mmCIF file of C-alpha atoms in Angstrom:
data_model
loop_
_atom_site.group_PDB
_atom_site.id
_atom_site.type_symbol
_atom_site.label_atom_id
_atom_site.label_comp_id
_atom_site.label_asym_id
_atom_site.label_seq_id
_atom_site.Cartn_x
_atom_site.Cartn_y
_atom_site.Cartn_z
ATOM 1 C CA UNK A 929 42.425 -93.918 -51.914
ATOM 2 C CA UNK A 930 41.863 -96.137 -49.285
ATOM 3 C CA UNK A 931 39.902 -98.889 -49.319
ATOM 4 C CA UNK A 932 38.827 -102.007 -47.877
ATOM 5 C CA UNK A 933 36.506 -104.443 -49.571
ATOM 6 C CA UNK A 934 34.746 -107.301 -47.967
ATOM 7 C CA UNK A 935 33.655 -110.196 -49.394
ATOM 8 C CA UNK A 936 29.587 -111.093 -50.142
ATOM 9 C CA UNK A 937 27.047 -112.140 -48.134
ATOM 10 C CA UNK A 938 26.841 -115.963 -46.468
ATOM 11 C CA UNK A 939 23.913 -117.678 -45.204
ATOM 12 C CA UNK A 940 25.157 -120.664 -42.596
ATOM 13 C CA UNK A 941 23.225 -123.299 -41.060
ATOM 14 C CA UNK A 942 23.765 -123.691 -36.752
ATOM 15 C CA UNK A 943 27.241 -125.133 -36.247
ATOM 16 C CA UNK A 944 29.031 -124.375 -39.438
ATOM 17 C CA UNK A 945 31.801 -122.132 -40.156
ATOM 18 C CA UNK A 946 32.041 -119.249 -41.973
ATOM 19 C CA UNK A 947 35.523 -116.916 -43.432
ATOM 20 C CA UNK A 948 35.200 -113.835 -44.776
ATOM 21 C CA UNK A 949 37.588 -111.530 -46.673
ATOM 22 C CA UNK A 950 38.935 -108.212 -46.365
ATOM 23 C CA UNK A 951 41.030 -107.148 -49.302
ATOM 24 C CA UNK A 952 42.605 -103.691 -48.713
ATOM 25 C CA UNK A 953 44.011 -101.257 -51.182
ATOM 26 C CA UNK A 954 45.700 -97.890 -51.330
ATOM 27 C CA UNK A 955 48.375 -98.675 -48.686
ATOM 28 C CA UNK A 956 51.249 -100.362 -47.380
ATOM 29 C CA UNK A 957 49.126 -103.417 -46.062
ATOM 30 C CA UNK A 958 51.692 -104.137 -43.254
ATOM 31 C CA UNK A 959 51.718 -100.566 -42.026
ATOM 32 C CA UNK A 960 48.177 -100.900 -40.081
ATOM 33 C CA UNK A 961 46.794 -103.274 -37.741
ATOM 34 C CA UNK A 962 43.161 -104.449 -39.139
ATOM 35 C CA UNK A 963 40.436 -105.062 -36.656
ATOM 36 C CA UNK A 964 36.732 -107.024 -36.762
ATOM 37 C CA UNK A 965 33.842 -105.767 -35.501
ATOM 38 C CA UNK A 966 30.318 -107.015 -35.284
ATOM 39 C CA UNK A 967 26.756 -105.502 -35.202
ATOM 40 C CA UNK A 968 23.888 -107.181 -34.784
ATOM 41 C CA UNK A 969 20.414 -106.241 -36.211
ATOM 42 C CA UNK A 970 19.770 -103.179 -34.871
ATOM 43 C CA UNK A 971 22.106 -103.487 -31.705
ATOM 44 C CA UNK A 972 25.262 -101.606 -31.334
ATOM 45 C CA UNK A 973 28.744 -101.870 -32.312
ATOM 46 C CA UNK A 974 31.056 -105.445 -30.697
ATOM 47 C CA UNK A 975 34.806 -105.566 -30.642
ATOM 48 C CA UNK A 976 36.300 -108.926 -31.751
ATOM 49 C CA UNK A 977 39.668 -108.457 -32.226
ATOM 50 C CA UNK A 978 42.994 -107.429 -34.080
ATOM 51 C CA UNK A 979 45.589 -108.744 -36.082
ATOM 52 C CA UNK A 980 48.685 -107.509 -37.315
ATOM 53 C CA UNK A 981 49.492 -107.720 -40.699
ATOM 54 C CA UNK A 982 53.134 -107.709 -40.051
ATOM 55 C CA UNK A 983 53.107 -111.033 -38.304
ATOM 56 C CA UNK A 984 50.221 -112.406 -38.331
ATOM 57 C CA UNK A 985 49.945 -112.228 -34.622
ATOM 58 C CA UNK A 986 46.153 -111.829 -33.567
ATOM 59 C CA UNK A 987 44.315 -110.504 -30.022
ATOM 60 C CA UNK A 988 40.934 -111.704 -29.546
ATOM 61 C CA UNK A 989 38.043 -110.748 -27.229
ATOM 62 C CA UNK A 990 37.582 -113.363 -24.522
ATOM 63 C CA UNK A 991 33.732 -114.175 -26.115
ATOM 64 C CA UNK A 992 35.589 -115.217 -29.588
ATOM 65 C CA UNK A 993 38.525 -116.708 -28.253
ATOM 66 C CA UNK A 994 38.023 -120.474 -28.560
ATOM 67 C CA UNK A 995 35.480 -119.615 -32.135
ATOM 68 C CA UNK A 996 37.112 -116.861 -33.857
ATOM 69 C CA UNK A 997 40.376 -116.959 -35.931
ATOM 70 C CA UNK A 998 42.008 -113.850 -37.903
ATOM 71 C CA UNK A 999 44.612 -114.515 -40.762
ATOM 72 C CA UNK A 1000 46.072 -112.692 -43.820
ATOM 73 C CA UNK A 1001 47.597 -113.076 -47.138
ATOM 74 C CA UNK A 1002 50.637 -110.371 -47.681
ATOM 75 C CA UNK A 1003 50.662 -111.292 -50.714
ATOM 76 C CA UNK A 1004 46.790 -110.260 -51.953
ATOM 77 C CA UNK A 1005 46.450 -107.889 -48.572
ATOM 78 C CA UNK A 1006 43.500 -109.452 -47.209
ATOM 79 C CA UNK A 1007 42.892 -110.607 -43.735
ATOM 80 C CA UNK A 1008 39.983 -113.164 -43.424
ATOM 81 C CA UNK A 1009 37.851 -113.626 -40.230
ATOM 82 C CA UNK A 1010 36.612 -117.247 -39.698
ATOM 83 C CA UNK A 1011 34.321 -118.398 -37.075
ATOM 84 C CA UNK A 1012 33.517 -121.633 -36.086
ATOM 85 C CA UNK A 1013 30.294 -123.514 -34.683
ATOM 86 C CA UNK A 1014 27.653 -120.949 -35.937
ATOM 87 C CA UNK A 1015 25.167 -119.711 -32.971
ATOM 88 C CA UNK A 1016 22.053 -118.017 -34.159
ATOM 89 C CA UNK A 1017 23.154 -115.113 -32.577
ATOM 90 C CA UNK A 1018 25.982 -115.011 -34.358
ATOM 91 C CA UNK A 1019 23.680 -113.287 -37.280
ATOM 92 C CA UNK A 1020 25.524 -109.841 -37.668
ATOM 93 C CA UNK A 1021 26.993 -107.497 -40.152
ATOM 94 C CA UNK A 1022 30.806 -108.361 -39.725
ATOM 95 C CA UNK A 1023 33.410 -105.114 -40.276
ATOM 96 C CA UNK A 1024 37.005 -104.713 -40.839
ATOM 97 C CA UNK A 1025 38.428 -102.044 -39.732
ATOM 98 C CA UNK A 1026 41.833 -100.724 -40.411
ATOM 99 C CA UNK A 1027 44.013 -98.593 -37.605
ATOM 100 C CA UNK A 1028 47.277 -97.274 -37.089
ATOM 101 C CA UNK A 1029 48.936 -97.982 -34.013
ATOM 102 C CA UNK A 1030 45.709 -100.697 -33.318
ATOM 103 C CA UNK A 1031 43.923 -97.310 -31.489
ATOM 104 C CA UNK A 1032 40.926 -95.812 -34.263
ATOM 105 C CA UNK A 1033 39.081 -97.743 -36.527
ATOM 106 C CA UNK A 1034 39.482 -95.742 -39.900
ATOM 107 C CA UNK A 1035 38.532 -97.126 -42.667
ATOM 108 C CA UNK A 1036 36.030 -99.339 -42.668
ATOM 109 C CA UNK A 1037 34.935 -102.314 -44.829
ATOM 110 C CA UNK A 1038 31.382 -101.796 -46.443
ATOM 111 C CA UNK A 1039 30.336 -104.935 -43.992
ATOM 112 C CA UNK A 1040 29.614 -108.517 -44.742
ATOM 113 C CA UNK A 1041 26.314 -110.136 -43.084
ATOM 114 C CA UNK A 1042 26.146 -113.416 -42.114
ATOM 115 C CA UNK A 1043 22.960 -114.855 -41.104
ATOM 116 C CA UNK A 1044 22.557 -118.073 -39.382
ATOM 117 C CA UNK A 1045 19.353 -120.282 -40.057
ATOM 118 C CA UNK A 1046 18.389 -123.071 -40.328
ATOM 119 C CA UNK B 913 36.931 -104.970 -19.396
ATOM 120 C CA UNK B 914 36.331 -100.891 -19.875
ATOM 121 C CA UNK B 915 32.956 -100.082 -19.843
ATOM 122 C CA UNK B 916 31.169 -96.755 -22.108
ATOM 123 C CA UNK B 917 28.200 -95.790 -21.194
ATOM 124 C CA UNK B 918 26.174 -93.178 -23.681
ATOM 125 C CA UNK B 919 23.780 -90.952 -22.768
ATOM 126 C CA UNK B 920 21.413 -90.252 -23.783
ATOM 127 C CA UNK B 921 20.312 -93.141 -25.826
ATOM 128 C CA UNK B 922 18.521 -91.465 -28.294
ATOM 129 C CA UNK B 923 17.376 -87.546 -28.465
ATOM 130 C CA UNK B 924 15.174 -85.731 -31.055
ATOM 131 C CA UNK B 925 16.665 -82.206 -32.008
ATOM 132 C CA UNK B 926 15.713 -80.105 -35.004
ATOM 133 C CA UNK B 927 18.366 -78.420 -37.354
ATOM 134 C CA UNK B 928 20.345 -75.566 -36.515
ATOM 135 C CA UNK B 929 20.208 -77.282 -32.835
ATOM 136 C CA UNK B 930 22.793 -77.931 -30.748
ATOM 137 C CA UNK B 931 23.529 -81.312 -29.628
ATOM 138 C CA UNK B 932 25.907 -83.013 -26.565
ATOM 139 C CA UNK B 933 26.191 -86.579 -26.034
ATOM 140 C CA UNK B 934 27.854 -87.698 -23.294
ATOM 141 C CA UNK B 935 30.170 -90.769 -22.820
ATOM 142 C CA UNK B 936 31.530 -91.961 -19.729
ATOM 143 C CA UNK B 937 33.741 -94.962 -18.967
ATOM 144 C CA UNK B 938 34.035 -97.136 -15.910
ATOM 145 C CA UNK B 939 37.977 -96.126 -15.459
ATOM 146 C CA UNK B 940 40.276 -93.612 -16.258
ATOM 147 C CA UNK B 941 41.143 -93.674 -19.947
ATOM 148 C CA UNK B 942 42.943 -90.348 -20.227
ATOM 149 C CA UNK B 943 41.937 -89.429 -23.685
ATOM 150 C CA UNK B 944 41.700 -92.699 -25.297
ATOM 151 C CA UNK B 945 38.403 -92.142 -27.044
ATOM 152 C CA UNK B 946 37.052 -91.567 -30.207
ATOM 153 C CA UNK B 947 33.619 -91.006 -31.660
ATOM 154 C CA UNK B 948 32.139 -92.168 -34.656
ATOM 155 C CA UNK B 949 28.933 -91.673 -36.616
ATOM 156 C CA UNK B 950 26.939 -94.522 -38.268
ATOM 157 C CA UNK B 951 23.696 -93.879 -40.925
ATOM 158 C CA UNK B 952 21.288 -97.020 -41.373
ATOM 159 C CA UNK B 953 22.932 -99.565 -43.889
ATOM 160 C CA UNK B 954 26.489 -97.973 -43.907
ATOM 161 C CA UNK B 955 29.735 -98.694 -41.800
ATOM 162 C CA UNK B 956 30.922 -96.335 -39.289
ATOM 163 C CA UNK B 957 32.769 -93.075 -39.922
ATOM 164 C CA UNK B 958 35.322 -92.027 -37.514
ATOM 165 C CA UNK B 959 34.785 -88.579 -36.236
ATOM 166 C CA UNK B 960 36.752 -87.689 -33.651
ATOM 167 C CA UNK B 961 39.699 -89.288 -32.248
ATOM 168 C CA UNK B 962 42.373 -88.435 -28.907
ATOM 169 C CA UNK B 963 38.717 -87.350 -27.574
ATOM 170 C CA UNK B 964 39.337 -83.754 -29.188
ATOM 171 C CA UNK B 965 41.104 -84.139 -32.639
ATOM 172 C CA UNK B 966 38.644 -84.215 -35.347
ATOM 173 C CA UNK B 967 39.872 -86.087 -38.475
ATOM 174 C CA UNK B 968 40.431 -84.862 -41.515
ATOM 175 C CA UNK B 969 37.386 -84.195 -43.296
ATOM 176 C CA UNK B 970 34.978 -84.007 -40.984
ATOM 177 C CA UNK B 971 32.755 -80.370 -40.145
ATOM 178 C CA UNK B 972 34.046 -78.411 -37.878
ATOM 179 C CA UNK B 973 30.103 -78.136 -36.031
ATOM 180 C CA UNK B 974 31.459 -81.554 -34.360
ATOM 181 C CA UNK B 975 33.864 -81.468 -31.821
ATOM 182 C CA UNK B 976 34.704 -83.602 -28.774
ATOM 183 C CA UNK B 977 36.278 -82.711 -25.418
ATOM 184 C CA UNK B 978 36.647 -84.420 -22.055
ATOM 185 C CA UNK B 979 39.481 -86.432 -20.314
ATOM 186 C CA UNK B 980 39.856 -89.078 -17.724
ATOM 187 C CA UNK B 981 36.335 -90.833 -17.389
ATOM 188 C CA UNK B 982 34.159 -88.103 -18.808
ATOM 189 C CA UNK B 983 33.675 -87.262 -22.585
ATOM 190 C CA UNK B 984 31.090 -85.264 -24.492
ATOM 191 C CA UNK B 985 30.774 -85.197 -28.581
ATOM 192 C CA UNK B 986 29.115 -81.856 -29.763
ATOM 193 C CA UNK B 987 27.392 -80.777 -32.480
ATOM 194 C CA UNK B 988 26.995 -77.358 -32.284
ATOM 195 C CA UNK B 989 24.173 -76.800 -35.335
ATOM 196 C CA UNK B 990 22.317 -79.717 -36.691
ATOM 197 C CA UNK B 991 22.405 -80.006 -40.479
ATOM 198 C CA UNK B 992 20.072 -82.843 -41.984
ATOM 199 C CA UNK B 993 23.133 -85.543 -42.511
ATOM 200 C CA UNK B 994 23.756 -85.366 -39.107
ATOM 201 C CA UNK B 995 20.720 -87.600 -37.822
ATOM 202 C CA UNK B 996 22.460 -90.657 -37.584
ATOM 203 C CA UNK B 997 23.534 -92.752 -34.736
ATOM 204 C CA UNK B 998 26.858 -92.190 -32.327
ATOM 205 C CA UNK B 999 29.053 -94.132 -30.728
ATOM 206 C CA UNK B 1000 32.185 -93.543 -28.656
ATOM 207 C CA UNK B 1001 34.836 -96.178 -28.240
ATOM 208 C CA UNK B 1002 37.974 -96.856 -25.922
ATOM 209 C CA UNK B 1003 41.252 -97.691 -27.212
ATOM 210 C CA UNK B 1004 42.438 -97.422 -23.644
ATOM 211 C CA UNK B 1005 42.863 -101.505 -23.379
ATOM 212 C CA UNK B 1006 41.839 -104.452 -24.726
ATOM 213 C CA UNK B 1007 39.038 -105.470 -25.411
ATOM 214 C CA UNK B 1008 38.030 -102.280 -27.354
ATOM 215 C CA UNK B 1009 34.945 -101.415 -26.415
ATOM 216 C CA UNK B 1010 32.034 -99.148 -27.322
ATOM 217 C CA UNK B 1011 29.472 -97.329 -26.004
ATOM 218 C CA UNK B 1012 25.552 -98.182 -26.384
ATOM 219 C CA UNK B 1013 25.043 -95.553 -29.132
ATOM 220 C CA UNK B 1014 23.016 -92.620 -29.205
ATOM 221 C CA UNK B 1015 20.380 -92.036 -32.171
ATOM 222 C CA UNK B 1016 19.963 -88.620 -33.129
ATOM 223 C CA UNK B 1017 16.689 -88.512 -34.739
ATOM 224 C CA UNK B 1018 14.196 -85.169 -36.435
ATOM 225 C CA UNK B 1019 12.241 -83.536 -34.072
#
């Protein structure tokens, strides 16, 4: 079946960087677009982009553009989300998301939080 | 940017009730929508996608209709796993964006 497993939990002080995994299985890992999504404690659900596994080639929302960069392995068919210069608001479960066609979000990953403190 | 507005934000039903949230973005999307239900602690499940289609899987007491700016996800009888929260979501353009979410909670 279909699955997508994130990597663990990270703790980050203000101003580092964090990457986290997103190993898929059960599919041709070039077939779907994967995107990231972000909730913070108990707010609703933020869009940060998509990147296709195909080329690599990655869309960003304009908040994460200059922070945020998405990646992938073919070879282990993971994509990795790393962020750069940690904000304490940056605390959030982090989600991939697979789609077809980059439209709906189905699967997604269990969720990875990151918490920023200091 | 698109942007989904919920309503309402939260409403308290009992089971066997029947539920409408409504969705409603800033421009015409056509029927670039889909819905998706989240439980505390666990990643959203897509429920409905095209604004109408409901995936594979999913109870047919959901279903979603609307077009345009305008969209409304239905339950039509509460069972107990349903209390969850809800969120619609564009795929329209880029950015993707969601709505607010709606909490569906016991009565």
């Amino acid at each position: 079946q279909v699955q997508l497993v994130q990597s663990g939990a990270e703790v980050q002080r203000p101003g580092a960087s964090v990457k986290i995994s997103c190993k898929a299985s059960g599919y041709t890992f070039t077939t779907y677009f994967m995107h990231w999504v972000r909730q913070a404690p108990g707010q609703g659900l933020e869009w940060m982009g998509i990147i296709n596994p195909t080329d690599g080639r990655s869309t960003y929302a304009q908040k994460f553009q200059s922070r945020v960069l998405m990646t992938r392995d073919t070879a282990t068919s993971t994509v990795y989300m790393e962020m750069s210069r940690l904000r304490f608001d940056d605390t959030a479960v982090y989600y991939c998301a697979r789609s077809e066609g980059a439209i709906w979000f189905d699967p997604w990953g269990q969720g990875t939080l990151v918490t920023v403190s200091s | 940017d698109i942007q989904m507005t919920q309503s309402p934000s939260s409403v308290s039903a009992s089971v066997g009730d029947r539920v409408t949230i409504t969705c409603r973005a800033s421009q015409d999307i056509i029927n670039w929508v889909a819905w998706y239900q989240q439980k505390p602690g666990k990643a959203p499940k897509l429920l409905i996608y095209a604004a109408s289609t409901l995936q594979s899987g999913v109870p047919s007491r959901f279903s979603g209709s609307g077009s345009g700016t305008d969209f409304i996800l239905t339950i039509s009888s509460l069972q107990p796993e349903d209390f969850a929260t809800y969120y619609c979501q564009q795929s329209h353009s880029f950015p993707r964006t969601f709505g607010q979410g709606t909490k569906v909670e016991i009565k």
